XYZ file of C-alpha atoms in Angstrom:
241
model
C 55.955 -7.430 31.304
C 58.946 -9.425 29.675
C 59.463 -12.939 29.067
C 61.883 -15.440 30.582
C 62.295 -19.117 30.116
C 60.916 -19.946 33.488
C 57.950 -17.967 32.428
C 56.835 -19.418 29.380
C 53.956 -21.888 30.466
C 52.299 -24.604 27.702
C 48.955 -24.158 26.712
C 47.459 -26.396 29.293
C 49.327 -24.963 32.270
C 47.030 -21.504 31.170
C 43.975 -23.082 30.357
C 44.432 -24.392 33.635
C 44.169 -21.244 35.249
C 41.390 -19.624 33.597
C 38.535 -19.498 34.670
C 35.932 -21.631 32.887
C 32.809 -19.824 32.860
C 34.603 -16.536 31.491
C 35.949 -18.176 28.795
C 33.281 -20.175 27.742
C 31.871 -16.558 27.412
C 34.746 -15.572 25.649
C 34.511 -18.460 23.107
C 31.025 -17.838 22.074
C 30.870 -14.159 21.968
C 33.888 -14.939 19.064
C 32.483 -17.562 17.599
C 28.816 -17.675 17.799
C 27.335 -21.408 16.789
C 25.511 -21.451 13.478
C 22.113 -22.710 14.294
C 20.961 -22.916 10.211
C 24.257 -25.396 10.631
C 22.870 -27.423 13.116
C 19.618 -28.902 11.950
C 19.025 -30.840 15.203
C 18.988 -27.991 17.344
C 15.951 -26.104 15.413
C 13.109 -27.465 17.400
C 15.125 -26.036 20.478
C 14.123 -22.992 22.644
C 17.084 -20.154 22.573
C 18.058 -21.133 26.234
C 17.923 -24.929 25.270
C 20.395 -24.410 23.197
C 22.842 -21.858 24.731
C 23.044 -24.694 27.828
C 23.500 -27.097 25.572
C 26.647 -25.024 23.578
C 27.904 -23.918 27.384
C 27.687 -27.949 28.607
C 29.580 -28.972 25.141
C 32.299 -26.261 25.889
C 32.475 -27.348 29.421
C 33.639 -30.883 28.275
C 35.893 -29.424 25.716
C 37.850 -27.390 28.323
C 38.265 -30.106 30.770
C 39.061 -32.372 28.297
C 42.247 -30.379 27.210
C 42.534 -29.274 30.539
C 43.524 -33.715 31.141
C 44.936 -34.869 27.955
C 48.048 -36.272 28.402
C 50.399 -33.492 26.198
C 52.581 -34.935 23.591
C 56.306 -33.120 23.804
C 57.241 -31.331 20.538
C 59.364 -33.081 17.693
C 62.931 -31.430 17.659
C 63.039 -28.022 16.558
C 58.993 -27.602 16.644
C 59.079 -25.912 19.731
C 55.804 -24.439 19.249
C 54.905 -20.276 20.568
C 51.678 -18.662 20.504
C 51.839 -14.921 20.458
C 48.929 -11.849 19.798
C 49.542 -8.896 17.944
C 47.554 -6.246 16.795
C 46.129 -5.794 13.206
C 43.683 -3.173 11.364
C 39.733 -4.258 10.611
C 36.580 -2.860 10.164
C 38.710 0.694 10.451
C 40.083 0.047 13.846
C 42.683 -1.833 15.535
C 42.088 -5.836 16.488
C 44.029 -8.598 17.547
C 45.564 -12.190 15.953
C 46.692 -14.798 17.580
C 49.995 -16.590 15.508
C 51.727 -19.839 15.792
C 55.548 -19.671 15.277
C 58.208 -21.993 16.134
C 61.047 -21.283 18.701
C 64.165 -22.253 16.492
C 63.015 -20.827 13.539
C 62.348 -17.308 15.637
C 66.103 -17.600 16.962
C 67.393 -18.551 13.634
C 65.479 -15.895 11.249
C 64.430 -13.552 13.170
C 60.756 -11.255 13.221
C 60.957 -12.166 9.877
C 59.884 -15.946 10.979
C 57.344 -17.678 9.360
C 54.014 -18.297 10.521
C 51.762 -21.335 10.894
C 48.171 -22.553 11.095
C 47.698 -25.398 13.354
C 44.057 -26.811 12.640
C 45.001 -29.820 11.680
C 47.274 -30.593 14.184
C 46.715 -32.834 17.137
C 45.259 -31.612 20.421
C 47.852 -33.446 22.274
C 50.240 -31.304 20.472
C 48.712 -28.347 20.099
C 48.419 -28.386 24.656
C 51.919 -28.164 24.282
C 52.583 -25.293 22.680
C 54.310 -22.248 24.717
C 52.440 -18.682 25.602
C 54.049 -15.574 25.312
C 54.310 -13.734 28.439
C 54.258 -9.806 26.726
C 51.939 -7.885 28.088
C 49.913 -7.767 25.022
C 49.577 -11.326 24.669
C 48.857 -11.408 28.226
C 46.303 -8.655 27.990
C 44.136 -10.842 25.349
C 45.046 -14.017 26.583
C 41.268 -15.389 27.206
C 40.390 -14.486 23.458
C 44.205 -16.199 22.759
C 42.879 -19.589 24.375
C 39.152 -19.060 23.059
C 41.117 -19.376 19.396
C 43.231 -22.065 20.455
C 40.053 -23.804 21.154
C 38.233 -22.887 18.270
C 41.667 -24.132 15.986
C 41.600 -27.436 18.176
C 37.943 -28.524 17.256
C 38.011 -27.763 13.586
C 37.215 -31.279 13.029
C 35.480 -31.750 16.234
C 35.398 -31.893 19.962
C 38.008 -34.639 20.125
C 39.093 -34.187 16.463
C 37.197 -37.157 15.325
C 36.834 -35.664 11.769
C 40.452 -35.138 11.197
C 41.658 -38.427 10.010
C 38.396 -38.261 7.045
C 39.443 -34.575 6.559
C 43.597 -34.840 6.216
C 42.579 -38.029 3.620
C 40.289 -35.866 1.451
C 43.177 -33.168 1.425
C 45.655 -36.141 0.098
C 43.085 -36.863 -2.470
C 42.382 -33.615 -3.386
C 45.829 -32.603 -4.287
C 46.779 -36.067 -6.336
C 43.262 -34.928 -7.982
C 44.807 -31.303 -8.557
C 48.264 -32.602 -9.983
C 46.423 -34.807 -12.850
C 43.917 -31.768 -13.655
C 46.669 -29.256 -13.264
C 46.730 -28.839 -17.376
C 43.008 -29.001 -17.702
C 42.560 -24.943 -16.268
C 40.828 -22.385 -18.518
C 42.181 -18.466 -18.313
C 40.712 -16.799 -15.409
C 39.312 -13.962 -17.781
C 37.877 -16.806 -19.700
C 36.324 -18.492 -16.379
C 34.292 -15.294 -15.738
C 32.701 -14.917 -18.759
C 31.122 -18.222 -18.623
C 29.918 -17.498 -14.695
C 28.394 -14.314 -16.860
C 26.767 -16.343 -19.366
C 25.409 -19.154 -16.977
C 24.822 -17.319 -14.286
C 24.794 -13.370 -15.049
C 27.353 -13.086 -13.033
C 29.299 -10.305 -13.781
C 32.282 -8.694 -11.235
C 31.704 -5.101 -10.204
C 35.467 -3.979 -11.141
C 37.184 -0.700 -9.508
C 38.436 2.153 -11.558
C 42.486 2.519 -11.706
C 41.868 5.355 -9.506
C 39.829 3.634 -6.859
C 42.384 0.412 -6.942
C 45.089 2.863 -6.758
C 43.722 3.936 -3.297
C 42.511 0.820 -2.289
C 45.573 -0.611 -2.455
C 47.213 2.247 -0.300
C 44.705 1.502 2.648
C 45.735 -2.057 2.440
C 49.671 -1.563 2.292
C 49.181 0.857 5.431
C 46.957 -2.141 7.180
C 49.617 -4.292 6.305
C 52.492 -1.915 7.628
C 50.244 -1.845 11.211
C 50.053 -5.614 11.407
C 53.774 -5.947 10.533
C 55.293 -3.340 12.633
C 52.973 -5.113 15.789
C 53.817 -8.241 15.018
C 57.542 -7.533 14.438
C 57.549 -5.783 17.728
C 55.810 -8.694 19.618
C 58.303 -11.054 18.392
C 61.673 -8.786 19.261
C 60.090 -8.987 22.306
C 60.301 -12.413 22.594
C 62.786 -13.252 20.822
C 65.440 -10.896 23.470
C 63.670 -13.132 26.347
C 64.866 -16.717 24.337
C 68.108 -15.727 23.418
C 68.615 -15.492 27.564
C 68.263 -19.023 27.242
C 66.433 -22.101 25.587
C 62.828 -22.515 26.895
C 61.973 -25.170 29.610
């Protein structure tokens, strides 16, 4: 299936069309809650607490099902794509953010982006491909979204604490920056404090490891390049609506 403009619906418009109950399923068979976590929830029966995740993800959904969306600052015309990579020895998925003018403008060759710490209200409006790939995974593509958009909570309420901790953390960084000891040095004192000592490979063993990853990498590349050529022949029909 190919894209067009006229095609390319927001995030909302699909999570509006889901249906709830399967992706609710979706979301938790990808992201199973850590109970250890979640010390209020240990005096809970098993079922107690899978209705109590279910009626927590209900709320989430129709909340971003009826927040108002926020229209994208000029030229961050967000697009949310799958492609497929290599793990665990067979072929997966990922889900990528890219922007629209930076895909016309560079190419497959476009940079990616995570989104966790951006709004919900801006996150709703970011386009879905229409490929058939994207289309194929598209509840585990909004079960991400979702899992992206609570990072820091249900309605985000953690993200103004969290993006402040960030700021501090790299003004902290700058005036430490000459304070670093050699990494080589760094491990022998987790050996002598800890007996902690790294389990190195042999040049031989690297030399193939390294192999199987360039070859994962090739497989993620060539689908992802694909995906976006894709796409990119459907924009350059036209601007998005």
């Amino acid at each position: 299936m190919s894209i067009t403009r006229a095609t390319l619906k927001t995030v909302q418009e699909v999570l509006c069309e889901l249906d709830t109950e399967k992706l609710i399923g979706t979301y938790r068979w990808h992201f199973p809650i850590g109970y250890e976590e979640h010390p209020e929830l240990l005096d809970m029966t098993v079922r107690e607490i899978q209705e109590r995740v279910k009626q927590g993800l209900r709320l989430f959904v129709e909340r971003l099902r009826t927040l108002k969306v926020v229209a994208p600052e000029e030229g961050k015309k967000g697009l949310l794509f799958a492609h497929r990579i290599m793990k665990n020895g067979r072929h997966d998925r990922a889900f990528e953010l890219v922007f629209m003018d930076e895909l016309l403008r560079d190419g497959v060759k476009c940079q990616h982006y995570a989104y966790e710490f951006t709004e919900q209200e801006v996150i709703l409006g970011f386009r879905v491909a229409n490929t058939s790939l994207t289309q194929c995974y598209i509840y585990e593509l909004v079960a991400d979204v979702m899992h992206k958009a609570s990072f820091f909570g249900f309605s985000q309420e953690a993200l103004p604490t969290e993006l402040e901790k960030i700021k501090q953390s790299c003004e902290e960084s700058q005036e430490s920056a000459t304070k670093g000891i050699p990494f080589e040095e760094a491990l022998d004192e987790l050996g002598r404090r800890y007996g902690f000592f790294p389990d190195w490979e042999s040049d031989d063993e690297r030399e193939l490891h390294q192999e199987v990853m360039r070859a994962k990498l090739a497989y993620s590349m060539h689908s992802r390049e694909k995906e976006l050529a894709a796409i990119l022949t459907a924009l350059q029909k036209g601007p998005a609506e």
